[in-house]
Coordinates of N, CA and C in Angstrom, one line a residue:
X1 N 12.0 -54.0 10.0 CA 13.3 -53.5 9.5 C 13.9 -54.6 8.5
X2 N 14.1 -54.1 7.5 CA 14.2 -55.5 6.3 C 16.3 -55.4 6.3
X3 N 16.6 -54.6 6.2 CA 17.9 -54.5 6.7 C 18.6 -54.1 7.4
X4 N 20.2 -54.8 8.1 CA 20.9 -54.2 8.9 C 21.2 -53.1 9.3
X5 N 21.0 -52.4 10.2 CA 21.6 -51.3 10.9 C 22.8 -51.7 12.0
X6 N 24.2 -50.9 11.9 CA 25.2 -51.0 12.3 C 26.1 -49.9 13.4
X7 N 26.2 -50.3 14.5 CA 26.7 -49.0 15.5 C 28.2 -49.6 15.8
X8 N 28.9 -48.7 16.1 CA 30.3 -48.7 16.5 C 30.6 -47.8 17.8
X9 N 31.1 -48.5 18.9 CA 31.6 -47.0 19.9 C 32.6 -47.7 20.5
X10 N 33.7 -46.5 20.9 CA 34.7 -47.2 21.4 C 34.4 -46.8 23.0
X11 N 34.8 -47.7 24.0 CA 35.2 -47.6 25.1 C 35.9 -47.1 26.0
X12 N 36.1 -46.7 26.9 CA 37.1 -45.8 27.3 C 37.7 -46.2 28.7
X13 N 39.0 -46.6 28.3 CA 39.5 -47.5 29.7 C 39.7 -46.3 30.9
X14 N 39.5 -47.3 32.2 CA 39.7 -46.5 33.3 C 39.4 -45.2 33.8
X15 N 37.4 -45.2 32.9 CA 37.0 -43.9 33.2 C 35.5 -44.3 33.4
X16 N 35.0 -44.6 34.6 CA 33.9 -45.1 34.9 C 32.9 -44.1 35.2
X17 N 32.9 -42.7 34.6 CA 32.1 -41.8 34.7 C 31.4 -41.6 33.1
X18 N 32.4 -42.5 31.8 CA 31.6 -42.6 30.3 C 31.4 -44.2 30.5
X19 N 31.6 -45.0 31.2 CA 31.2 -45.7 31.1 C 29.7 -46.7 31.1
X20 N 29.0 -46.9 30.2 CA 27.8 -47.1 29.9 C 26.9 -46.1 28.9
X21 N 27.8 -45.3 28.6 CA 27.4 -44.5 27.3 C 27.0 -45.2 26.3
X22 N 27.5 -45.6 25.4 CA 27.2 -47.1 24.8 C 25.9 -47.7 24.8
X23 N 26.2 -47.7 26.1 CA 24.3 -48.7 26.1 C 23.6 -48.0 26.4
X24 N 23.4 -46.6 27.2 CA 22.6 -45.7 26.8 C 22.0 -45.0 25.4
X25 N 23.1 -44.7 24.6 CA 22.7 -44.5 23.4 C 22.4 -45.5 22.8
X26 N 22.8 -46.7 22.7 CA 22.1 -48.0 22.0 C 20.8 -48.3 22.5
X27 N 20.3 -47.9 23.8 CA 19.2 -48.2 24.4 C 18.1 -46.9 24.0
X28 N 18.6 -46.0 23.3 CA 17.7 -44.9 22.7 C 17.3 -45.3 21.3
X29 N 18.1 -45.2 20.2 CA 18.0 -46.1 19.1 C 17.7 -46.7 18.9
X30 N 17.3 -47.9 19.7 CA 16.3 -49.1 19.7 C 14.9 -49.1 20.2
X31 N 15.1 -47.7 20.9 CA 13.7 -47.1 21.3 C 13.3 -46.3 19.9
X32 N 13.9 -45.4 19.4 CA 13.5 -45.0 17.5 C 13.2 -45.7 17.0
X33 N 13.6 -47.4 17.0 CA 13.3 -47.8 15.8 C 12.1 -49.2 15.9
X34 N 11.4 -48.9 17.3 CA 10.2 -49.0 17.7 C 10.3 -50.7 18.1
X35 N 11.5 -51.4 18.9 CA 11.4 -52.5 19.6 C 10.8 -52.4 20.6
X36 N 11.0 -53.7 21.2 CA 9.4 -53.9 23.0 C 11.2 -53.7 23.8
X37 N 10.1 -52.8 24.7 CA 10.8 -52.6 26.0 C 11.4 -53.5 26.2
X38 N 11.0 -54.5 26.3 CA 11.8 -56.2 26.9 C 13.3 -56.3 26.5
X39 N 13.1 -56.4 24.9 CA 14.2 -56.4 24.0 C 15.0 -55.2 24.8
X40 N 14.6 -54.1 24.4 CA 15.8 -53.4 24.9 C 16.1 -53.3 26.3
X41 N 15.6 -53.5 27.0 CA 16.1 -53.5 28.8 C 17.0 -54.6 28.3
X42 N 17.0 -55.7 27.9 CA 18.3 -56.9 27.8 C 19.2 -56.6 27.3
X43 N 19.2 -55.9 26.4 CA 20.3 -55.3 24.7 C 20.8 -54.0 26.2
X44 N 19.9 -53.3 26.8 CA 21.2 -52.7 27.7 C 21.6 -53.0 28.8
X45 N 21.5 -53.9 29.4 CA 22.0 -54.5 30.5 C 23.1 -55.5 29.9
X46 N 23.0 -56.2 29.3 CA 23.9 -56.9 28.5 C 25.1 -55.9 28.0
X47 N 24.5 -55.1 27.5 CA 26.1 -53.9 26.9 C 26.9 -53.3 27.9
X48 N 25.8 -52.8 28.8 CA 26.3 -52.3 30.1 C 27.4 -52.9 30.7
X49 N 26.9 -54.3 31.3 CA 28.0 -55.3 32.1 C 29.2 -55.4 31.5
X50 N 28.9 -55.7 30.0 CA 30.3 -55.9 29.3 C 31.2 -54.4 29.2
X51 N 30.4 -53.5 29.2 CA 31.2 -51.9 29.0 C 32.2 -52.2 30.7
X52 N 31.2 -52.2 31.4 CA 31.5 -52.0 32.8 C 32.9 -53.0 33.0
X53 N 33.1 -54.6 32.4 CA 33.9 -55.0 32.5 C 35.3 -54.8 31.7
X54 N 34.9 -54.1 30.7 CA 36.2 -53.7 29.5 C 36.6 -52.3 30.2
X55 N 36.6 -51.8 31.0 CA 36.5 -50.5 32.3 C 37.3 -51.0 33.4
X56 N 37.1 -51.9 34.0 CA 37.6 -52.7 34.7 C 38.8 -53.2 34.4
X57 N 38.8 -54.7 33.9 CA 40.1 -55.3 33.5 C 40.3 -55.3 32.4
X58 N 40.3 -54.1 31.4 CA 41.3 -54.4 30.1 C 41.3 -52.8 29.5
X59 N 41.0 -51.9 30.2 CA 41.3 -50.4 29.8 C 40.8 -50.3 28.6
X60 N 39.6 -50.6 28.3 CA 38.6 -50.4 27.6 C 38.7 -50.9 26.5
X61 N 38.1 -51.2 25.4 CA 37.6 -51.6 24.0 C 36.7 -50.7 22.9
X62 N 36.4 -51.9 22.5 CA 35.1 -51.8 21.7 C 33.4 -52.0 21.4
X63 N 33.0 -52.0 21.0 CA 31.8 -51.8 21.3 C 30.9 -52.0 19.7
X64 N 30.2 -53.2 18.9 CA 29.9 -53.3 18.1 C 28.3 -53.8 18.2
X65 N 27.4 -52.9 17.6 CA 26.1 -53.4 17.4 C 25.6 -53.8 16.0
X66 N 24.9 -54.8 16.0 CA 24.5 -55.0 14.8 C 22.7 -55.2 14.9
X67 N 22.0 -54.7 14.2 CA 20.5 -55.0 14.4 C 20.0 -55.4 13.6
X68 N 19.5 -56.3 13.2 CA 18.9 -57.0 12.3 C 17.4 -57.6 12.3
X69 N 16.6 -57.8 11.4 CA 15.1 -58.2 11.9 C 14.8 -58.8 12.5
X70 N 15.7 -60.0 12.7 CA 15.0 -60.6 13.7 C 15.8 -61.3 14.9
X71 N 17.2 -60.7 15.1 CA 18.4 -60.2 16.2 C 19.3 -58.8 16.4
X72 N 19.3 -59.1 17.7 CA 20.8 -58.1 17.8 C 22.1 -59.1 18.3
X73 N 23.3 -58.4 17.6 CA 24.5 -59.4 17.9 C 25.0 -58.2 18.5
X74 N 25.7 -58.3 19.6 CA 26.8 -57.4 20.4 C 27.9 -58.3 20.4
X75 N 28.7 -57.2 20.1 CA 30.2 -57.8 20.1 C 31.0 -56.6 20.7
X76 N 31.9 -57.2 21.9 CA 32.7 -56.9 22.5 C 34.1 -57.3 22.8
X77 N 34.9 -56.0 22.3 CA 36.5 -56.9 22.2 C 37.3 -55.6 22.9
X78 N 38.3 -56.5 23.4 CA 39.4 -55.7 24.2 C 40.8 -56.2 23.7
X79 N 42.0 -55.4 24.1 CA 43.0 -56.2 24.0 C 43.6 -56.0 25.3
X80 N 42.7 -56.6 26.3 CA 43.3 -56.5 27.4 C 43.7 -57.8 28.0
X81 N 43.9 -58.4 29.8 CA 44.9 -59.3 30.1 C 44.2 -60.7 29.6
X82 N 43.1 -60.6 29.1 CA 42.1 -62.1 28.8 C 41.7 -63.1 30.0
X83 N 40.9 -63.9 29.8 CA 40.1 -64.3 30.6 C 40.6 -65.4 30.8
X84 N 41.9 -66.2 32.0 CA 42.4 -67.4 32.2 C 41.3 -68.5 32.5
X85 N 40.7 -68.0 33.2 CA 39.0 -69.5 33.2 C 38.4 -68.9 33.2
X86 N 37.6 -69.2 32.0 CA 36.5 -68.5 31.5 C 35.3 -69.2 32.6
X87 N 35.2 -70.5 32.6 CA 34.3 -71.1 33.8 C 34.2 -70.5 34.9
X88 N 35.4 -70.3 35.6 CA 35.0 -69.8 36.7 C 34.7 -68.2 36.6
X89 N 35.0 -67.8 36.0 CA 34.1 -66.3 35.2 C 33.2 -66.3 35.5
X90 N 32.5 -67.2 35.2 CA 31.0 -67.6 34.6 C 30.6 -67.6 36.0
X91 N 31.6 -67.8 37.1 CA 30.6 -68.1 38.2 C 29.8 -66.6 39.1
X92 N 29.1 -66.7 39.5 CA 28.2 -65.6 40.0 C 29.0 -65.5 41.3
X93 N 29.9 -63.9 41.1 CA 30.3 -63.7 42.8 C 31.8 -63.9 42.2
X94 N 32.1 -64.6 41.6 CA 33.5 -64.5 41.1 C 34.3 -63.1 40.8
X95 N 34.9 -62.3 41.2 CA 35.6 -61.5 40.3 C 37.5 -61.3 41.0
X96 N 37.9 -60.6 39.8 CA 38.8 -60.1 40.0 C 39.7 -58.9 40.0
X97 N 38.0 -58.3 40.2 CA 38.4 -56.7 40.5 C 39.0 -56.4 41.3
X98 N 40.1 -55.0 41.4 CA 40.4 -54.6 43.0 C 40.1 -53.6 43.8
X99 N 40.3 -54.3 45.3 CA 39.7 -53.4 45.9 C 39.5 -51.7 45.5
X100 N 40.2 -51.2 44.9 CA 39.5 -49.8 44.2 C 38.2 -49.7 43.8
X101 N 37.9 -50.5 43.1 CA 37.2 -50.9 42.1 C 35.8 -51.2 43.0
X102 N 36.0 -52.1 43.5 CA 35.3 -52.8 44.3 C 34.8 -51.5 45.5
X103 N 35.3 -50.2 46.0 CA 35.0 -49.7 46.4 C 34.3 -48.5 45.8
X104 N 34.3 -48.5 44.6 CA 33.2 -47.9 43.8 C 31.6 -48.2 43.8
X105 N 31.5 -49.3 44.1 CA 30.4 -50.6 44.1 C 30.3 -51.2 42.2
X106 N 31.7 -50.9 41.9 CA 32.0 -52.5 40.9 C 32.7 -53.8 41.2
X107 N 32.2 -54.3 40.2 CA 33.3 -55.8 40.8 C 33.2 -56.7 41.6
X108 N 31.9 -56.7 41.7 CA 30.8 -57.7 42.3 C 30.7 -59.4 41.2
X109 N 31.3 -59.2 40.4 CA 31.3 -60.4 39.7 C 30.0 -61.3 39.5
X110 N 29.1 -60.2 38.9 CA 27.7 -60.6 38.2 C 28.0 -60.1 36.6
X111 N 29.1 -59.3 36.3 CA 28.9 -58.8 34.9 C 29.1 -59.9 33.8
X112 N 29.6 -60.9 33.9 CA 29.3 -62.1 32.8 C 28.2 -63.2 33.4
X113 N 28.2 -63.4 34.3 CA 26.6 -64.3 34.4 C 25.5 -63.3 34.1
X114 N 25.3 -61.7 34.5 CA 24.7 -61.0 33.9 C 24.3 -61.0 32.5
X115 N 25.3 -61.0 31.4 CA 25.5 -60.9 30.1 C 24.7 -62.0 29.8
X116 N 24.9 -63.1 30.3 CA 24.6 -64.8 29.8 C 22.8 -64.5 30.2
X117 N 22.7 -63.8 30.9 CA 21.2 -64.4 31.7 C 20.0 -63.6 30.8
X118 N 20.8 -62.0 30.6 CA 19.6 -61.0 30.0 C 19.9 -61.3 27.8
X119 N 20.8 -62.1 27.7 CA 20.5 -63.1 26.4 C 20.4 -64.1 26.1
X120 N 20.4 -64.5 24.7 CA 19.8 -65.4 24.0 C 21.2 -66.6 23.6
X121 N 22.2 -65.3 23.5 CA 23.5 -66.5 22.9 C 24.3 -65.8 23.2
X122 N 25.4 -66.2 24.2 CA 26.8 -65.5 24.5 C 27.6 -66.3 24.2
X123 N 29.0 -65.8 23.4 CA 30.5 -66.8 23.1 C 31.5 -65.7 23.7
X124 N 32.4 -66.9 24.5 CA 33.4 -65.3 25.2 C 34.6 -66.5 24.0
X125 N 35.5 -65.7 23.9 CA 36.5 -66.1 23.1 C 37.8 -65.0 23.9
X126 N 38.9 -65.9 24.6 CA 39.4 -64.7 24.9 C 41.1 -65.2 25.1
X127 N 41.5 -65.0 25.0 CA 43.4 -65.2 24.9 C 44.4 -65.0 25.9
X128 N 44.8 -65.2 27.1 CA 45.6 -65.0 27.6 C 46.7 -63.8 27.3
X129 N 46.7 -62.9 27.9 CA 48.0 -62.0 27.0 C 47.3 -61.2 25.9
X130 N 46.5 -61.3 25.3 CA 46.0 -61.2 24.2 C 44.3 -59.8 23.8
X131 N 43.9 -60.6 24.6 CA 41.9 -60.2 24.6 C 41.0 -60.9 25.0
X132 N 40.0 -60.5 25.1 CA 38.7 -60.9 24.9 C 37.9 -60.2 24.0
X133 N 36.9 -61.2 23.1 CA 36.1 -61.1 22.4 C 34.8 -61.5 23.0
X134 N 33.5 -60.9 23.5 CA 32.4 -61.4 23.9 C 31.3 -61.2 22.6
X135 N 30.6 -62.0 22.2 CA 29.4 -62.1 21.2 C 28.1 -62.7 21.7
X136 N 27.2 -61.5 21.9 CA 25.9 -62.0 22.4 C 25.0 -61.5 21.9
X137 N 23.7 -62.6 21.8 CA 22.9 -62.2 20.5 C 21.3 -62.7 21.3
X138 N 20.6 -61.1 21.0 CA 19.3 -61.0 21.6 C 18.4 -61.2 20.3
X139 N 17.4 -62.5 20.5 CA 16.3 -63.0 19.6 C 15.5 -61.7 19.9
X140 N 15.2 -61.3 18.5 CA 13.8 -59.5 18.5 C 12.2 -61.1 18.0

């Protein structure tokens, strides 16, 4: 692929029945345009968690793919309550989903160690009051 290919989807808060659409269709497209399974099992498991978590705590977002020859960059933004410690985010088992949520079987607090594990480069950037921005980028 000598040039960028660019996807856009928006997210849809507090509806966990489209949620992961997104990475389903991202995970078809990247099957069209003839990547290794590998690559794409990560590019959707990584979109996924983050869909799943913009569903969760910030009534959904956005959703930006970019594919390029020799990465994919996922960017994920919300303008929902942002991420007070991002560290302890990070920790496996951490969440602050609620019990609703959690009775779904979300909110297990693997979706950002998730994100970090099935890529190559995660940056959460995220604001109190404000949003989060997650950018993660899978080496093709």
């Amino acid at each position: 692929m000598d040039e960028r290919v660019s996807f856009h989807f928006d997210v849809d808060g507090d509806n966990f029945a489209s949620a992961g659409e997104a990475s389903v269709t991202i995970k078809k497209i990247l099957r069209q345009l003839g990547l290794s399974p590998e690559i794409i099992r990560r590019v959707s498991i990584a979109m996924y968690e983050g869909e799943i978590n913009m569903v969760i705590h910030a009534n959904g977002g956005s959703a930006d793919v970019h594919v390029d020859a020799d990465k994919i960059t996922i960017i994920l933004s919300d303008t929902g309550p942002g991420i007070a410690d991002i560290e302890l985010a990070m920790q496996a088992g951490y969440s602050t989903a609620p019990d609703t949520v959690r009775s779904l079987g979300f909110g297990a607090g693997m979706g950002l160690p998730n994100m970090k594990r099935y890529t190559d480069e995660m940056n959460i950037d995220s604001v109190v009051g404000k949003g989060t921005t997650v950018t993660m980028v899978v080496t093709i």
